[in-house]
Amino acid sequence: MSNQHLSPLREPLVTEPRSLGQLTEEICAPMERAPTWKWWVAFGIAVSVLGTGAGIVGYQVATGIGVWGLNKTIGWAFDITNFVFWVGIGHAGTLISAILFLFRQKWRTSINRAAEAMTLFAVMCAALFPVIHMGRPWLAFWVLPYPNDRGSLWVNFRSPLLWDVFAISTYFTVSAVFWYVGLIPDLATVRDRAKAGIRKAVFKVMSLGWTGSNRTWSRYETVYLLLAGLATPLVLSVHTIVSMDFATSVIPGWHTTIFPPYFVAGAVFSGFAMVLTLMIITRVVLGYEHLITLRHLENMTKIIIVTGGLVSLAYATEFFIAWYSGNPYERFAFMNRAFGPYAWAYWIMVTCNVVSPHLFWFKKIRTSPAAIFVLSLVINVGMWFERFVIIVTSLHRDFLPSSWAMYTPTMVEVGTFIGTFGLFFTLFLLFVRVLPIISIGEVKSVLGFARDGHAAQSHPPAKPVAEEPHPVAHRPASPVPLAIATRKDAPV
């Protein structure tokens, strides 16, 4: 491959020359080899944190949510803060998979699978908090509008809290289907590589009889395109509905029409920061620097610059409207955020979300994995404080000074939040061991990107035989070409 010509205008998406078979070997290696001691240490820590969190949740369910730091003034705090935080984290996965797919962004191919999985795991973490907040989680099914014998007791369809139930459940369902459909070709590859036994039988069922024929690929690409179209509105609608939990109230600091686009931009902002955090670790631990390249990291930092700018604009717009409206209560709410008892939280939010993303304007920083990793953590911290500031500072000083109060989270609340990180990383580590973390088929489709000739040719190509073309070469043209793989995915 040393004599292979590279494009002077574009960089390859796979930086090192690989054959199709070598790519399959590399991506399937974490599934087929024994886990390393590093994986066991990480998994042990994650499971320990998860177990501690589960014990704390069991304690508060048995005791009641009186163990939280809530009071008569502040009825929402850590639980809803964490709910909105985790829902936001899950937004980048669908955006990378669906919206970037529709915009024909080929660089998404190495990161979409892990981002989609992250979406599912984050939504699972988010769903825990409203269920616990009910006080009687064993009656959580009451929020579902199904025929029942409870007389006039029925769900309130005018409540944004019920809208959350439908938005989150729909988002999770469509994201799971989209993720699974994208997995099918790779599941067939793993099926064909597996030896006879339970593992092969499981992947045989999960691959749904995939054969890699022209007809199979054509129908697969049609379904994938339709699901991408269905998932795209969900990226915008889910956090819009979550924002209505606050925007439809009459509380100063919440009652504003800017919340839907503000929340969506913030969700994509925090979601991409979490994807960067995980991908930087993954590319180093698994040796995928040639698949998850600096170009992938740089493109994601550029999206963070854009969404960070939108979030900064939203912060400024809130203050401007509070002043321009002439409403003394609205003005007080925002002055209290910036200079009141929780000013420290507000300025942490501003520093992390407004100042730190601008460092990505420097190419040296946005192409440094270490700097990107640190800044992605800073942004995630800032986005958590954004939700805390919006919720707590708007509630703790309301219209009556006699009801003003302060909020301090208890160890139970902090332990529950930390426990959700244990759940998130436990699921992600299991995902790395059980399923291909990178889409094998899609990465193969971009293997020759910016190269003169397909990068899979690790040796001089054989003389073409015009009268016997490969059947895959005449696969029906698709508006969105994906992988070129077959059941016999052997090294070439």
Short mmCIF file of C-alpha atoms in Angstrom, two decimals:
data_model
loop_
_atom_site.label_atom_id
_atom_site.label_comp_id
_atom_site.label_asym_id
_atom_site.label_seq_id
_atom_site.Cartn_x
_atom_site.Cartn_y
_atom_site.Cartn_z
CA MET A 1 0.00 0.00 0.00
CA SER A 2 2.98 2.32 0.14
CA ASN A 3 2.45 3.29 -3.51
CA GLN A 4 -1.21 4.07 -3.00
CA HIS A 5 -2.23 7.57 -4.02
CA LEU A 6 -4.05 9.68 -1.44
CA SER A 7 -6.33 12.58 -2.30
CA PRO A 8 -4.66 15.99 -1.82
CA LEU A 9 -8.01 17.47 -0.74
CA ARG A 10 -9.51 14.83 1.56
CA GLU A 11 -8.16 12.71 4.36
CA PRO A 12 -8.94 8.97 4.49
CA LEU A 13 -11.51 7.94 7.08
CA VAL A 14 -9.42 4.84 7.83
CA THR A 15 -5.88 6.15 8.19
CA GLU A 16 -4.03 2.84 7.93
CA PRO A 17 -4.34 0.47 4.92
CA ARG A 18 -6.45 -2.52 5.80
CA SER A 19 -8.06 -5.34 3.88
CA LEU A 20 -11.71 -6.20 4.40
CA GLY A 21 -10.75 -9.28 6.34
CA GLN A 22 -8.33 -7.39 8.56
CA LEU A 23 -11.07 -4.90 9.47
CA THR A 24 -13.37 -7.75 10.44
CA GLU A 25 -10.66 -9.30 12.60
CA GLU A 26 -9.88 -6.04 14.38
CA ILE A 27 -13.47 -5.10 15.14
CA CYS A 28 -14.48 -8.61 16.24
CA ALA A 29 -11.36 -9.11 18.38
CA PRO A 30 -12.80 -7.65 21.64
CA MET A 31 -15.74 -10.06 21.36
CA GLU A 32 -13.71 -13.17 20.57
CA ARG A 33 -10.70 -12.89 22.85
CA ALA A 34 -10.62 -13.18 26.63
CA PRO A 35 -11.17 -9.88 28.47
CA THR A 36 -8.03 -8.13 29.65
CA TRP A 37 -7.30 -7.28 33.28
CA LYS A 38 -8.05 -3.61 32.49
CA TRP A 39 -11.56 -4.55 31.38
CA TRP A 40 -12.09 -6.60 34.54
CA VAL A 41 -10.92 -3.71 36.75
CA ALA A 42 -13.21 -1.24 34.96
CA PHE A 43 -16.11 -3.69 35.04
CA GLY A 44 -15.56 -4.43 38.73
CA ILE A 45 -15.60 -0.72 39.60
CA ALA A 46 -18.72 -0.11 37.50
CA VAL A 47 -20.60 -3.05 39.02
CA SER A 48 -19.59 -1.98 42.52
CA VAL A 49 -20.91 1.53 41.93
CA LEU A 50 -24.07 0.07 40.40
CA GLY A 51 -24.58 -2.24 43.38
CA THR A 52 -24.15 0.63 45.83
CA GLY A 53 -26.63 2.73 43.88
CA ALA A 54 -29.12 -0.14 43.77
CA GLY A 55 -28.87 -0.50 47.54
CA ILE A 56 -29.49 3.23 48.02
CA VAL A 57 -32.50 3.13 45.69
CA GLY A 58 -33.88 0.17 47.63
CA TYR A 59 -33.46 2.11 50.88
CA GLN A 60 -35.29 5.21 49.62
CA VAL A 61 -38.10 3.14 48.11
CA ALA A 62 -38.57 1.36 51.43
CA THR A 63 -38.28 4.55 53.49
CA GLY A 64 -39.85 7.14 51.19
CA ILE A 65 -38.56 10.16 49.30
CA GLY A 66 -38.47 12.07 52.56
CA VAL A 67 -34.83 10.99 52.67
CA TRP A 68 -34.21 13.55 49.91
CA GLY A 69 -33.37 17.16 50.70
CA LEU A 70 -36.65 18.51 49.29
CA ASN A 71 -38.82 20.93 51.27
CA LYS A 72 -42.14 22.76 50.91
CA THR A 73 -40.61 25.30 48.52
CA ILE A 74 -38.27 23.14 46.45
CA GLY A 75 -40.26 20.12 45.30
CA TRP A 76 -38.01 19.37 42.32
CA ALA A 77 -34.25 19.27 42.61
CA PHE A 78 -31.64 16.53 42.18
CA ASP A 79 -33.99 13.96 40.70
CA ILE A 80 -35.32 16.10 37.85
CA THR A 81 -31.89 17.64 37.32
CA ASN A 82 -30.44 14.18 36.76
CA PHE A 83 -33.39 13.14 34.59
CA VAL A 84 -32.90 16.06 32.18
CA PHE A 85 -29.11 15.53 32.25
CA TRP A 86 -29.32 11.89 31.18
CA VAL A 87 -31.97 12.56 28.51
CA GLY A 88 -29.64 15.17 27.05
CA ILE A 89 -26.71 12.77 27.08
CA GLY A 90 -28.72 10.38 24.92
CA HIS A 91 -29.36 12.87 22.13
CA ALA A 92 -26.04 12.71 20.29
CA GLY A 93 -26.45 9.03 19.41
CA THR A 94 -29.57 9.48 17.33
CA LEU A 95 -28.26 12.70 15.82
CA ILE A 96 -25.06 10.96 14.66
CA SER A 97 -26.95 7.94 13.36
CA ALA A 98 -29.98 9.57 11.80
CA ILE A 99 -29.37 13.22 10.93
CA LEU A 100 -25.74 12.83 9.84
CA PHE A 101 -26.80 9.75 7.86
CA LEU A 102 -29.42 11.77 5.98
CA PHE A 103 -26.82 14.47 5.30
CA ARG A 104 -24.45 11.84 3.83
CA GLN A 105 -21.71 12.44 6.39
CA LYS A 106 -19.41 9.46 5.87
CA TRP A 107 -17.27 10.18 8.95
CA ARG A 108 -20.09 9.02 11.21
CA THR A 109 -19.49 5.36 10.31
CA SER A 110 -16.87 4.69 13.00
CA ILE A 111 -18.76 6.25 15.90
CA ASN A 112 -22.46 5.75 15.20
CA ARG A 113 -22.75 2.27 16.75
CA ALA A 114 -21.26 3.25 20.12
CA ALA A 115 -23.22 6.53 20.13
CA GLU A 116 -26.50 4.68 19.52
CA ALA A 117 -25.75 2.29 22.37
CA MET A 118 -24.92 5.24 24.59
CA THR A 119 -28.33 6.70 23.77
CA LEU A 120 -30.13 3.59 24.98
CA PHE A 121 -28.09 3.35 28.18
CA ALA A 122 -28.55 7.05 28.97
CA VAL A 123 -32.33 6.85 28.51
CA MET A 124 -32.41 3.86 30.89
CA CYS A 125 -30.60 5.94 33.49
CA ALA A 126 -32.93 8.89 32.93
CA ALA A 127 -36.08 6.77 33.31
CA LEU A 128 -35.11 5.73 36.84
CA PHE A 129 -35.56 9.18 38.37
CA PRO A 130 -39.24 9.89 37.53
CA VAL A 131 -40.11 6.34 38.61
CA ILE A 132 -38.38 6.81 41.98
CA HIS A 133 -39.94 10.27 42.34
CA MET A 134 -43.40 8.71 42.19
CA GLY A 135 -42.81 7.42 45.71
CA ARG A 136 -44.54 4.14 44.87
CA PRO A 137 -42.60 2.86 41.86
CA TRP A 138 -44.53 -0.40 41.86
CA LEU A 139 -47.52 1.66 40.65
CA ALA A 140 -45.59 3.26 37.79
CA PHE A 141 -47.80 1.50 35.26
CA TRP A 142 -50.62 3.83 36.27
CA VAL A 143 -49.20 6.49 33.93
CA LEU A 144 -50.01 4.27 30.95
CA PRO A 145 -53.45 4.95 29.43
CA TYR A 146 -54.79 1.42 29.24
CA PRO A 147 -58.35 0.16 29.97
CA ASN A 148 -58.66 -0.40 33.71
CA ASP A 149 -61.17 -0.95 36.49
CA ARG A 150 -60.14 2.04 38.62
CA GLY A 151 -63.28 4.00 37.85
CA SER A 152 -62.74 7.66 37.08
CA LEU A 153 -59.01 7.54 37.85
CA TRP A 154 -57.32 8.35 34.54
CA VAL A 155 -54.13 9.99 33.34
CA ASN A 156 -54.09 13.74 32.73
CA PHE A 157 -53.23 14.16 29.07
CA ARG A 158 -52.74 17.91 29.59
CA SER A 159 -49.78 17.33 31.88
CA PRO A 160 -46.28 17.69 30.39
CA LEU A 161 -45.20 14.98 32.82
CA LEU A 162 -47.38 12.52 30.94
CA TRP A 163 -46.00 13.85 27.68
CA ASP A 164 -42.58 12.84 29.02
CA VAL A 165 -43.77 9.26 29.37
CA PHE A 166 -44.79 9.07 25.73
CA ALA A 167 -41.78 11.03 24.46
CA ILE A 168 -39.18 8.99 26.33
CA SER A 169 -40.79 5.61 25.64
CA THR A 170 -41.17 6.42 21.93
CA TYR A 171 -37.62 7.72 21.71
CA PHE A 172 -36.25 4.62 23.40
CA THR A 173 -38.28 2.26 21.21
CA VAL A 174 -37.35 3.88 17.89
CA SER A 175 -33.70 4.26 18.93
CA ALA A 176 -33.54 0.58 19.95
CA VAL A 177 -35.07 -0.57 16.65
CA PHE A 178 -32.76 1.72 14.67
CA TRP A 179 -29.74 0.42 16.58
CA TYR A 180 -30.76 -3.21 16.12
CA VAL A 181 -31.46 -2.89 12.39
CA GLY A 182 -28.01 -1.37 11.91
CA LEU A 183 -26.52 -4.34 13.77
CA ILE A 184 -28.04 -7.06 11.58
CA PRO A 185 -25.30 -7.30 8.90
CA ASP A 186 -22.60 -7.38 11.60
CA LEU A 187 -24.53 -9.97 13.60
CA ALA A 188 -24.46 -12.17 10.50
CA THR A 189 -20.70 -11.69 10.23
CA VAL A 190 -20.24 -12.72 13.86
CA ARG A 191 -22.60 -15.65 13.30
CA ASP A 192 -20.48 -16.97 10.44
CA ARG A 193 -17.29 -16.59 12.44
CA ALA A 194 -18.64 -18.27 15.58
CA LYS A 195 -18.03 -21.92 16.28
CA ALA A 196 -20.91 -24.30 16.80
CA GLY A 197 -22.58 -23.78 20.15
CA ILE A 198 -24.84 -21.44 22.07
CA ARG A 199 -23.07 -18.31 20.81
CA LYS A 200 -23.57 -19.28 17.18
CA ALA A 201 -27.21 -20.21 17.81
CA VAL A 202 -27.90 -16.86 19.50
CA PHE A 203 -26.34 -14.83 16.69
CA LYS A 204 -28.14 -16.98 14.13
CA VAL A 205 -31.47 -15.96 15.63
CA MET A 206 -30.46 -12.30 16.06
CA SER A 207 -29.22 -11.96 12.46
CA LEU A 208 -32.72 -12.82 11.16
CA GLY A 209 -31.45 -15.05 8.37
CA TRP A 210 -29.24 -12.41 6.76
CA THR A 211 -27.67 -13.70 3.53
CA GLY A 212 -25.98 -10.62 2.09
CA SER A 213 -27.80 -10.99 -1.23
CA ASN A 214 -28.64 -8.04 -3.46
CA ARG A 215 -32.29 -8.19 -2.47
CA THR A 216 -31.39 -8.31 1.23
CA TRP A 217 -29.13 -5.28 0.97
CA SER A 218 -31.68 -3.32 -1.04
CA ARG A 219 -34.45 -3.89 1.52
CA TYR A 220 -32.08 -3.28 4.41
CA GLU A 221 -31.01 0.10 3.07
CA THR A 222 -34.63 1.09 2.45
CA VAL A 223 -35.61 0.22 6.02
CA TYR A 224 -32.55 1.95 7.44
CA LEU A 225 -33.35 5.12 5.51
CA LEU A 226 -36.98 5.09 6.68
CA LEU A 227 -35.95 4.59 10.31
CA ALA A 228 -33.47 7.45 10.00
CA GLY A 229 -36.31 9.64 8.79
CA LEU A 230 -38.51 8.56 11.72
CA ALA A 231 -35.75 9.06 14.29
CA THR A 232 -34.80 12.56 13.12
CA PRO A 233 -37.95 14.33 14.43
CA LEU A 234 -37.48 12.56 17.75
CA VAL A 235 -34.12 14.26 18.25
CA LEU A 236 -35.97 17.57 18.21
CA SER A 237 -39.24 16.56 19.86
CA VAL A 238 -38.04 14.65 22.93
CA HIS A 239 -36.10 17.44 24.60
CA THR A 240 -38.72 19.93 23.40
CA ILE A 241 -41.32 18.04 25.42
CA VAL A 242 -38.94 17.77 28.38
CA SER A 243 -38.49 21.56 28.27
CA MET A 244 -42.27 21.97 28.46
CA ASP A 245 -42.18 20.53 31.98
CA PHE A 246 -40.85 23.97 32.86
CA ALA A 247 -41.98 26.29 30.05
CA THR A 248 -45.70 25.63 30.57
CA SER A 249 -45.52 26.73 34.22
CA VAL A 250 -45.90 30.32 35.47
CA ILE A 251 -42.74 30.35 37.58
CA PRO A 252 -40.29 33.17 36.76
CA GLY A 253 -37.21 31.72 35.09
CA TRP A 254 -39.22 28.86 33.58
CA HIS A 255 -42.11 30.53 31.75
CA THR A 256 -40.33 31.30 28.50
CA THR A 257 -40.72 30.28 24.87
CA ILE A 258 -36.98 29.91 24.29
CA PHE A 259 -36.81 26.67 26.26
CA PRO A 260 -37.51 24.15 23.43
CA PRO A 261 -34.65 25.18 21.08
CA TYR A 262 -32.48 26.00 24.09
CA PHE A 263 -32.93 22.51 25.56
CA VAL A 264 -32.40 20.76 22.21
CA ALA A 265 -29.14 22.64 21.56
CA GLY A 266 -27.99 21.89 25.12
CA ALA A 267 -28.84 18.21 24.71
CA VAL A 268 -26.78 17.86 21.52
CA PHE A 269 -24.01 19.89 23.18
CA SER A 270 -23.78 17.59 26.22
CA GLY A 271 -24.41 14.44 24.17
CA PHE A 272 -21.45 15.05 21.87
CA ALA A 273 -19.26 15.80 24.89
CA MET A 274 -20.11 12.38 26.35
CA VAL A 275 -19.52 10.66 23.00
CA LEU A 276 -16.08 12.26 22.87
CA THR A 277 -15.34 11.13 26.41
CA LEU A 278 -16.17 7.51 25.61
CA MET A 279 -14.65 7.41 22.13
CA ILE A 280 -11.30 8.82 23.25
CA ILE A 281 -11.03 6.10 25.90
CA THR A 282 -12.23 3.40 23.49
CA ARG A 283 -9.82 4.28 20.67
CA VAL A 284 -6.85 4.07 23.05
CA VAL A 285 -7.85 0.96 24.99
CA LEU A 286 -8.88 -1.07 21.92
CA GLY A 287 -6.23 0.34 19.59
CA TYR A 288 -8.73 1.90 17.19
CA GLU A 289 -6.79 5.11 16.49
CA HIS A 290 -6.86 4.32 12.76
CA LEU A 291 -10.65 3.84 12.79
CA ILE A 292 -11.68 6.58 15.23
CA THR A 293 -9.26 9.14 13.90
CA LEU A 294 -8.37 12.71 14.80
CA ARG A 295 -10.67 13.79 11.99
CA HIS A 296 -13.63 12.17 13.78
CA LEU A 297 -12.71 13.93 17.01
CA GLU A 298 -12.20 17.26 15.26
CA ASN A 299 -15.56 17.08 13.48
CA MET A 300 -17.32 16.43 16.78
CA THR A 301 -15.56 19.36 18.41
CA LYS A 302 -16.80 21.58 15.57
CA ILE A 303 -20.37 20.52 16.33
CA ILE A 304 -19.70 21.35 19.98
CA ILE A 305 -18.55 24.83 18.93
CA VAL A 306 -21.83 25.39 17.06
CA THR A 307 -24.15 24.02 19.76
CA GLY A 308 -22.09 25.73 22.47
CA GLY A 309 -22.64 29.01 20.65
CA LEU A 310 -26.38 28.36 20.57
CA VAL A 311 -26.40 27.62 24.30
CA SER A 312 -24.43 30.81 24.99
CA LEU A 313 -26.91 32.79 22.89
CA ALA A 314 -29.77 31.26 24.90
CA TYR A 315 -28.15 32.37 28.17
CA ALA A 316 -27.80 35.93 26.88
CA THR A 317 -31.33 35.95 25.44
CA GLU A 318 -32.81 34.91 28.78
CA PHE A 319 -31.20 37.86 30.53
CA PHE A 320 -32.17 40.26 27.75
CA ILE A 321 -35.83 39.20 27.76
CA ALA A 322 -35.94 39.39 31.57
CA TRP A 323 -34.78 43.01 31.32
CA TYR A 324 -36.81 43.91 28.23
CA SER A 325 -40.06 42.45 29.57
CA GLY A 326 -40.13 44.88 32.50
CA ASN A 327 -41.41 42.08 34.73
CA PRO A 328 -39.83 42.62 38.19
CA TYR A 329 -40.26 38.97 39.14
CA GLU A 330 -38.52 37.77 35.99
CA ARG A 331 -35.71 40.27 36.52
CA PHE A 332 -35.26 39.16 40.11
CA ALA A 333 -35.14 35.47 39.13
CA PHE A 334 -32.19 36.01 36.80
CA MET A 335 -30.35 38.43 39.04
CA ASN A 336 -30.76 35.90 41.83
CA ARG A 337 -29.20 33.23 39.60
CA ALA A 338 -26.13 35.33 38.89
CA PHE A 339 -25.63 37.01 42.27
CA GLY A 340 -27.75 35.10 44.78
CA PRO A 341 -26.89 32.21 47.14
CA TYR A 342 -26.40 29.82 44.19
CA ALA A 343 -24.23 32.21 42.17
CA TRP A 344 -21.34 29.75 42.47
CA ALA A 345 -23.34 27.16 40.51
CA TYR A 346 -24.31 29.73 37.88
CA TRP A 347 -20.75 30.83 37.22
CA ILE A 348 -19.51 27.25 37.06
CA MET A 349 -22.16 26.73 34.39
CA VAL A 350 -21.09 29.82 32.45
CA THR A 351 -17.39 28.97 32.66
CA CYS A 352 -17.87 25.38 31.50
CA ASN A 353 -20.50 25.97 28.80
CA VAL A 354 -19.69 29.43 27.45
CA VAL A 355 -15.94 29.86 27.91
CA SER A 356 -14.44 26.37 27.55
CA PRO A 357 -15.96 25.46 24.10
CA HIS A 358 -14.20 28.45 22.54
CA LEU A 359 -10.88 26.74 23.14
CA PHE A 360 -11.85 24.44 20.28
CA TRP A 361 -11.36 27.30 17.85
CA PHE A 362 -7.64 26.50 18.13
CA LYS A 363 -6.76 23.61 15.82
CA LYS A 364 -3.98 22.47 18.12
CA ILE A 365 -6.51 21.89 20.90
CA ARG A 366 -9.23 20.28 18.82
CA THR A 367 -6.71 17.80 17.40
CA SER A 368 -5.27 16.88 20.81
CA PRO A 369 -7.11 13.87 22.30
CA ALA A 370 -5.93 14.74 25.82
CA ALA A 371 -7.22 18.32 25.58
CA ILE A 372 -10.49 17.18 24.01
CA PHE A 373 -10.99 14.61 26.77
CA VAL A 374 -10.51 17.20 29.53
CA LEU A 375 -12.79 19.73 27.85
CA SER A 376 -15.49 17.11 27.22
CA LEU A 377 -15.55 16.36 30.94
CA VAL A 378 -15.71 20.09 31.72
CA ILE A 379 -18.68 20.51 29.37
CA ASN A 380 -20.53 17.58 30.94
CA VAL A 381 -20.03 19.12 34.38
CA GLY A 382 -21.26 22.47 33.08
CA MET A 383 -24.37 20.97 31.50
CA TRP A 384 -25.29 19.23 34.75
CA PHE A 385 -24.98 22.56 36.58
CA GLU A 386 -27.13 24.20 33.89
CA ARG A 387 -30.04 21.89 34.77
CA PHE A 388 -29.40 22.41 38.49
CA VAL A 389 -29.41 26.20 38.09
CA ILE A 390 -32.59 26.22 36.00
CA ILE A 391 -34.51 24.05 38.45
CA VAL A 392 -33.28 24.99 41.93
CA THR A 393 -32.63 28.72 41.58
CA SER A 394 -36.07 29.25 40.02
CA LEU A 395 -37.79 27.52 42.93
CA HIS A 396 -35.92 28.42 46.07
CA ARG A 397 -37.03 32.08 46.02
CA ASP A 398 -40.59 32.44 44.78
CA PHE A 399 -43.16 35.24 45.04
CA LEU A 400 -43.40 35.13 48.86
CA PRO A 401 -40.18 35.92 50.79
CA SER A 402 -41.63 34.06 53.77
CA SER A 403 -41.45 30.79 51.82
CA TRP A 404 -37.88 31.21 50.58
CA ALA A 405 -35.67 28.23 51.34
CA MET A 406 -32.33 26.64 50.51
CA TYR A 407 -31.71 23.21 49.11
CA THR A 408 -28.87 20.85 49.96
CA PRO A 409 -28.77 17.34 48.45
CA THR A 410 -28.52 14.43 50.84
CA MET A 411 -26.08 11.56 50.51
CA VAL A 412 -28.97 9.41 49.32
CA GLU A 413 -29.52 11.70 46.33
CA VAL A 414 -25.83 11.93 45.53
CA GLY A 415 -25.46 8.14 45.86
CA THR A 416 -28.40 7.55 43.51
CA PHE A 417 -26.87 9.84 40.88
CA ILE A 418 -23.47 8.16 41.14
CA GLY A 419 -25.21 4.77 40.93
CA THR A 420 -26.64 5.70 37.53
CA PHE A 421 -23.08 6.17 36.26
CA GLY A 422 -22.40 2.64 37.48
CA LEU A 423 -25.38 1.41 35.45
CA PHE A 424 -24.28 3.38 32.38
CA PHE A 425 -20.69 2.12 32.36
CA THR A 426 -21.66 -1.45 33.28
CA LEU A 427 -23.93 -1.62 30.24
CA PHE A 428 -21.33 0.02 28.00
CA LEU A 429 -18.57 -2.38 29.09
CA LEU A 430 -20.85 -5.37 28.46
CA PHE A 431 -21.74 -3.93 25.07
CA VAL A 432 -18.05 -3.78 24.14
CA ARG A 433 -17.65 -7.47 25.02
CA VAL A 434 -20.84 -8.79 23.40
CA LEU A 435 -21.42 -6.79 20.19
CA PRO A 436 -19.26 -5.04 17.56
CA ILE A 437 -18.62 -1.54 18.89
CA ILE A 438 -17.93 -0.27 15.35
CA SER A 439 -20.15 -0.96 12.35
CA ILE A 440 -18.12 -3.44 10.29
CA GLY A 441 -20.16 -3.07 7.14
CA GLU A 442 -20.30 0.72 7.14
CA VAL A 443 -16.59 1.17 7.84
CA LYS A 444 -15.82 -1.16 4.91
CA SER A 445 -17.92 1.07 2.67
CA VAL A 446 -15.62 4.05 3.38
CA LEU A 447 -12.37 2.08 3.38
CA GLY A 448 -11.38 3.53 -0.01
CA PHE A 449 -12.49 7.09 0.82
CA ALA A 450 -9.87 9.61 -0.41
CA ARG A 451 -7.78 6.79 -1.86
CA ASP A 452 -7.08 5.88 -5.47
CA GLY A 453 -8.47 2.38 -5.54
CA HIS A 454 -10.14 0.43 -2.75
CA ALA A 455 -8.07 0.33 0.43
CA ALA A 456 -8.91 -3.31 0.90
CA GLN A 457 -6.37 -4.26 -1.73
CA SER A 458 -3.31 -5.08 0.33
CA HIS A 459 -1.64 -6.64 -2.73
CA PRO A 460 -1.75 -5.92 -6.48
CA PRO A 461 -5.26 -6.61 -7.78
CA ALA A 462 -5.89 -9.61 -9.96
CA LYS A 463 -6.62 -9.13 -13.64
CA PRO A 464 -10.33 -8.32 -13.96
CA VAL A 465 -12.55 -10.85 -15.66
CA ALA A 466 -15.10 -8.90 -17.65
CA GLU A 467 -17.38 -11.84 -18.38
CA GLU A 468 -17.74 -12.85 -14.70
CA PRO A 469 -18.28 -9.74 -12.60
CA HIS A 470 -18.83 -10.09 -8.88
CA PRO A 471 -22.58 -10.18 -8.17
CA VAL A 472 -22.26 -7.52 -5.49
CA ALA A 473 -20.89 -5.10 -8.06
CA HIS A 474 -24.31 -5.09 -9.72
CA ARG A 475 -26.20 -4.47 -6.56
CA PRO A 476 -29.11 -2.11 -7.24
CA ALA A 477 -28.12 1.51 -6.83
CA SER A 478 -29.12 2.87 -3.44
CA PRO A 479 -29.57 6.51 -2.46
CA VAL A 480 -27.47 5.78 0.64
CA PRO A 481 -24.79 3.15 -0.03
CA LEU A 482 -23.81 1.13 2.98
CA ALA A 483 -21.54 -1.85 3.46
CA ILE A 484 -20.41 -4.24 0.77
CA ALA A 485 -20.22 -7.43 2.77
CA THR A 486 -21.30 -10.99 2.28
CA ARG A 487 -21.81 -14.00 4.47
CA LYS A 488 -18.42 -15.31 3.39
CA ASP A 489 -16.58 -12.34 4.85
CA ALA A 490 -13.10 -13.79 4.35
CA PRO A 491 -9.85 -11.84 4.14
CA VAL A 492 -9.05 -10.69 0.64
#
